[in-house]
Amino acid sequence: MRGSLALAVWCCCVLIASLLPAQDGAGLYDRTCASCHNGGNDRAPSRDALRSMPADRVLAAMETGPMISMAVRLTTADRRAIAEFVSGKPLGQPLVTTPSAKAMCPAGASSPLTLDGAAWTGWGVDTNNTRFQNTAGIGVDQVSRLKVKWAFAFPGDIQAYSQPTIAGGRVFVGSAGGKVYSLNAQTGCVHWFVEAESGVRSAVTLARVGSASAAFFGDAKANVYGVDATTGKQLWKTKVDAFPVAGITSSPAFYNGRIYIGVRSGEEASGADPQYECCRFRGSVVALDALTGKQVWKTYLVDEPKRTTKNKAGAQLWAPSGVSVWSTPAIDGRRNAVYVTTGNNYTDPATRLSDAFVALDLNSGKILWSRQMTPRDAYTAACRLPDKTNCAESNGPDFDFGSSPILVALPNGKRALIAGQKSGVVYAVDPDNQGELLWQTRVGKGGTMGGVQWGSAADQNNVYVAVSDIGRIMLTYSTATDADPKQGGGMFALRLDNGERVWYTPPEPCGNRARCSPAQSAAVTAIPGVAFSGSVDGHLRAYSSADGKIVWDFDTAQAYETVNGVPGHGGAIDGPGAAIGGGMLFVNSGYPTAGGMPGNVMLAFSVDGK
Ligand code: HEC
């Protein structure tokens, strides 16, 4: 009886739903998306940026992309209505994202890729993560003559966030749309492209495996891929974490036939929802066999979560959780160790390995030592929203490490592991003495998008540190925020051996551009005599290593005619930095989070554009 009544009610509802007029996209957006996309979540692209996307791409974000968990309680019709509202365009105009025949390299142009010569084969150039290119092919005195030689656009994307890599006369890059490209470094023609399951933010790491050159990368669904670097043919694909919102931002570190990579999650954002059972993700480091993709070991950095209390909405809470690894591991052959830096917890009680340097044994994954820099840091996106139900009592301060650890030899013969934190402090610890603190230097105020975000570069004497400290301002007559044009940025050179300041160059003012911040959040890149830093204001600047003077400045936030014929526009530079090798510099532009400008290009520079 009750069953048939329920069925009748259900049928009736389905009928009514199908007869209802078009869904109210604006209302649905306000209820389910606006809390984050109108300024409440620093990592969420802005409302304006979403407007520049095709409707089908917004729909895909909710159905197969990073917004699945935000849209699970919506019907298909709701999702479609939101997609049309957000983009201001009708569905059913899917963008052609396959490179045109004209964009492809001429047949026969693809000789087997070698890894000889000038190269930048992973996140940090080398497995020490120095981001210092000794064989740049660009002299100090030539830097001021760098000009765009070609531009390549990622179709349908509003962000360009994968660190480019270089080898064998080619450049390799992933994209938010999930395509990974191998392009000719001189011309930008496409040698091959492959489709990952989701956005590829990691660098494409290149290495010789067996008799061939291979390329490795990870996607936003926690898949790691190995492909033939000459042809793009897939060798293997391994899902390294089954958690629904687990993903890869870390770049693969290749060493002695193995890949080492960190796993992070988007659960910090899921926690914004008071109904969400926060939180169960466990950050980890994974080692894979580079030839087969088989897992050699996986070490979780947090224990198995257990039920704790219920939140005030009645949802079960879990702890411990979090400790994402956003950074790229550094490898220490001498100590047989792999080093990572870690992110915050999501729920209380917080644990020992969050916001820390962690050393693991290369062979077994056993934790050798750890050094925590910020204890008791549990944070979710709820901590910044009006509904703070799922904000832990410790309430942040959200001082992740996004910066990868840099392993350097000091002038005194000792060694140091260096990384800047979102707290605004740069730390050097001793890899040969259980991570004992060597020095610490404050460079910024710190904050959820603050301090040092994506990392620094080190030459033989100094570490070059860019300061983010992105600020937000409330917009008049609105609940939305925008980037504060008056806060953030600045560049430091610190001595490797004691952290003392060698020079400081203040940020360049923003001018009148909308959505501008002087913050320097992107990873720094160095060559002999010069350090490059990209800014949220869209500029890529070159600083003299000797005195910090700006010797070159290029505004990437403009429209480009692209070699693949796709409309291209630059925006904020954030996340990865420039890759340099063989006389060329490659940088991505477009990063619409934290008030930054969207964009979808990779730019290739050379001396005089030749
Ligand atoms: C709890 C916060 C939050 C909510 C709620 C939320 N988003 Fe997002 N959204 C984010 C974050 C963070 C990102 C960036 C994710 C990334 O780049 O991996 C993002 C990215 C996106 C993107 C860009 C994806 C791409 O392919 O580049 C789209 C489109 C989007 N969201 C749409 C939506 C829509 C539509 C809704 C409502 C159904 C929604 N979001 C709800 C936080 C949120």
PDB file of C-alpha atoms and ligand atoms in Angstrom, residues 28-29 32-37 41 43-45 50 53 57-58 61-62 66-67 70-71 74 82 86 158-159 161 176 201 220 264 269-270 272 381 385 593, ligand 1:
ATOM      1  CA  LEU A  28      20.103  27.287  -9.400  1.00  0.00           C
ATOM      2  CA  TYR A  29      23.471  28.924  -9.909  1.00  0.00           C
ATOM      3  CA  THR A  32      24.615  25.771  -5.757  1.00  0.00           C
ATOM      4  CA  CYS A  33      27.546  27.554  -7.319  1.00  0.00           C
ATOM      5  CA  ALA A  34      27.679  31.215  -6.366  1.00  0.00           C
ATOM      6  CA  SER A  35      28.997  30.686  -2.836  1.00  0.00           C
ATOM      7  CA  CYS A  36      32.353  29.698  -4.339  1.00  0.00           C
ATOM      8  CA  HIS A  37      32.376  31.246  -7.811  1.00  0.00           C
ATOM      9  CA  ASN A  41      36.477  30.215  -2.682  1.00  0.00           C
ATOM     10  CA  ARG A  43      40.584  28.441  -5.895  1.00  0.00           C
ATOM     11  CA  ALA A  44      37.363  28.770  -7.883  1.00  0.00           C
ATOM     12  CA  PRO A  45      37.445  30.590 -11.245  1.00  0.00           C
ATOM     13  CA  LEU A  50      33.009  31.000 -16.334  1.00  0.00           C
ATOM     14  CA  MET A  53      33.481  29.126 -21.416  1.00  0.00           C
ATOM     15  CA  ARG A  57      32.299  22.724 -21.287  1.00  0.00           C
ATOM     16  CA  VAL A  58      30.552  24.021 -18.153  1.00  0.00           C
ATOM     17  CA  ALA A  61      32.705  20.202 -15.584  1.00  0.00           C
ATOM     18  CA  MET A  62      29.568  19.145 -13.656  1.00  0.00           C
ATOM     19  CA  PRO A  66      36.051  18.705 -11.322  1.00  0.00           C
ATOM     20  CA  MET A  67      32.538  19.893 -10.322  1.00  0.00           C
ATOM     21  CA  MET A  70      29.128  20.071  -6.444  1.00  0.00           C
ATOM     22  CA  ALA A  71      26.406  19.004  -8.874  1.00  0.00           C
ATOM     23  CA  LEU A  74      21.061  18.336  -9.369  1.00  0.00           C
ATOM     24  CA  ILE A  82      23.047  26.172 -15.081  1.00  0.00           C
ATOM     25  CA  VAL A  86      26.665  30.504 -16.576  1.00  0.00           C
ATOM     26  CA  ILE A 158      40.047  29.346 -19.244  1.00  0.00           C
ATOM     27  CA  GLN A 159      43.257  28.398 -17.509  1.00  0.00           C
ATOM     28  CA  TYR A 161      48.232  25.542 -15.598  1.00  0.00           C
ATOM     29  CA  ALA A 176      42.778  21.960 -18.221  1.00  0.00           C
ATOM     30  CA  ARG A 201      48.087  20.081 -14.312  1.00  0.00           C
ATOM     31  CA  ALA A 220      42.732  15.549 -11.881  1.00  0.00           C
ATOM     32  CA  ARG A 264      46.042  15.624  -3.404  1.00  0.00           C
ATOM     33  CA  ALA A 269      36.126  22.351  -1.339  1.00  0.00           C
ATOM     34  CA  SER A 270      33.578  19.521  -0.857  1.00  0.00           C
ATOM     35  CA  ALA A 272      31.903  23.694   2.053  1.00  0.00           C
ATOM     36  CA  ALA A 381      36.494  25.929   2.193  1.00  0.00           C
ATOM     37  CA  LEU A 385      31.873  30.927   3.817  1.00  0.00           C
ATOM     38  CA  THR A 593      41.454  31.772  -9.471  1.00  0.00           C
TER      39      THR A 593
HETATM   40  C1  HEC B   1      32.737  24.583  -2.813  1.00  0.00           C
HETATM   41  C2  HEC B   1      33.167  25.464  -3.844  1.00  0.00           C
HETATM   42  C3  HEC B   1      32.589  25.307  -5.237  1.00  0.00           C
HETATM   43  C4  HEC B   1      31.256  25.168  -5.590  1.00  0.00           C
HETATM   44  C5  HEC B   1      30.043  25.121  -4.710  1.00  0.00           C
HETATM   45  C6  HEC B   1      31.262  25.088  -7.033  1.00  0.00           C
HETATM   46  N1  HEC B   1      32.537  25.184  -7.530  1.00  0.00           N
HETATM   47 FE1  HEC B   1      33.074  25.173  -9.495  1.00  0.00          FE
HETATM   48  N2  HEC B   1      35.045  25.262  -8.972  1.00  0.00           N
HETATM   49  C7  HEC B   1      35.508  25.331  -7.667  1.00  0.00           C
HETATM   50  C8  HEC B   1      36.962  25.245  -7.678  1.00  0.00           C
HETATM   51  C9  HEC B   1      37.857  25.267  -6.448  1.00  0.00           C
HETATM   52  C10 HEC B   1      37.348  25.128  -9.038  1.00  0.00           C
HETATM   53  C11 HEC B   1      38.734  24.961  -9.601  1.00  0.00           C
HETATM   54  C12 HEC B   1      38.979  23.486  -9.730  1.00  0.00           C
HETATM   55  C13 HEC B   1      40.219  23.158 -10.515  1.00  0.00           C
HETATM   56  O1  HEC B   1      40.727  23.981 -11.265  1.00  0.00           O
HETATM   57  O2  HEC B   1      40.606  21.975 -10.386  1.00  0.00           O
HETATM   58  C14 HEC B   1      36.116  25.151  -9.820  1.00  0.00           C
HETATM   59  C15 HEC B   1      36.081  25.066 -11.211  1.00  0.00           C
HETATM   60  C16 HEC B   1      34.927  25.167 -11.969  1.00  0.00           C
HETATM   61  C17 HEC B   1      34.877  25.214 -13.411  1.00  0.00           C
HETATM   62  C18 HEC B   1      36.086  25.207 -14.351  1.00  0.00           C
HETATM   63  C19 HEC B   1      36.385  23.819 -14.770  1.00  0.00           C
HETATM   64  C20 HEC B   1      37.396  23.753 -15.917  1.00  0.00           C
HETATM   65  O3  HEC B   1      37.219  22.848 -16.729  1.00  0.00           O
HETATM   66  O4  HEC B   1      38.326  24.577 -15.992  1.00  0.00           O
HETATM   67  C21 HEC B   1      33.575  25.289 -13.764  1.00  0.00           C
HETATM   68  C22 HEC B   1      33.013  25.356 -15.172  1.00  0.00           C
HETATM   69  C23 HEC B   1      32.798  25.286 -12.550  1.00  0.00           C
HETATM   70  N3  HEC B   1      33.649  25.197 -11.478  1.00  0.00           N
HETATM   71  C24 HEC B   1      31.415  25.344 -12.503  1.00  0.00           C
HETATM   72  C25 HEC B   1      30.670  25.204 -11.322  1.00  0.00           C
HETATM   73  C26 HEC B   1      29.237  25.129 -11.287  1.00  0.00           C
HETATM   74  C27 HEC B   1      28.336  25.195 -12.516  1.00  0.00           C
HETATM   75  C28 HEC B   1      28.881  24.989  -9.976  1.00  0.00           C
HETATM   76  C29 HEC B   1      27.492  24.806  -9.411  1.00  0.00           C
HETATM   77  C30 HEC B   1      26.823  23.611  -9.811  1.00  0.00           C
HETATM   78  C31 HEC B   1      30.087  24.996  -9.187  1.00  0.00           C
HETATM   79  N4  HEC B   1      31.142  25.118 -10.044  1.00  0.00           N
HETATM   80  C32 HEC B   1      30.116  24.909  -7.793  1.00  0.00           C
HETATM   81  C33 HEC B   1      34.740  25.445  -6.519  1.00  0.00           C
HETATM   82  C34 HEC B   1      33.367  25.315  -6.462  1.00  0.00           C
END
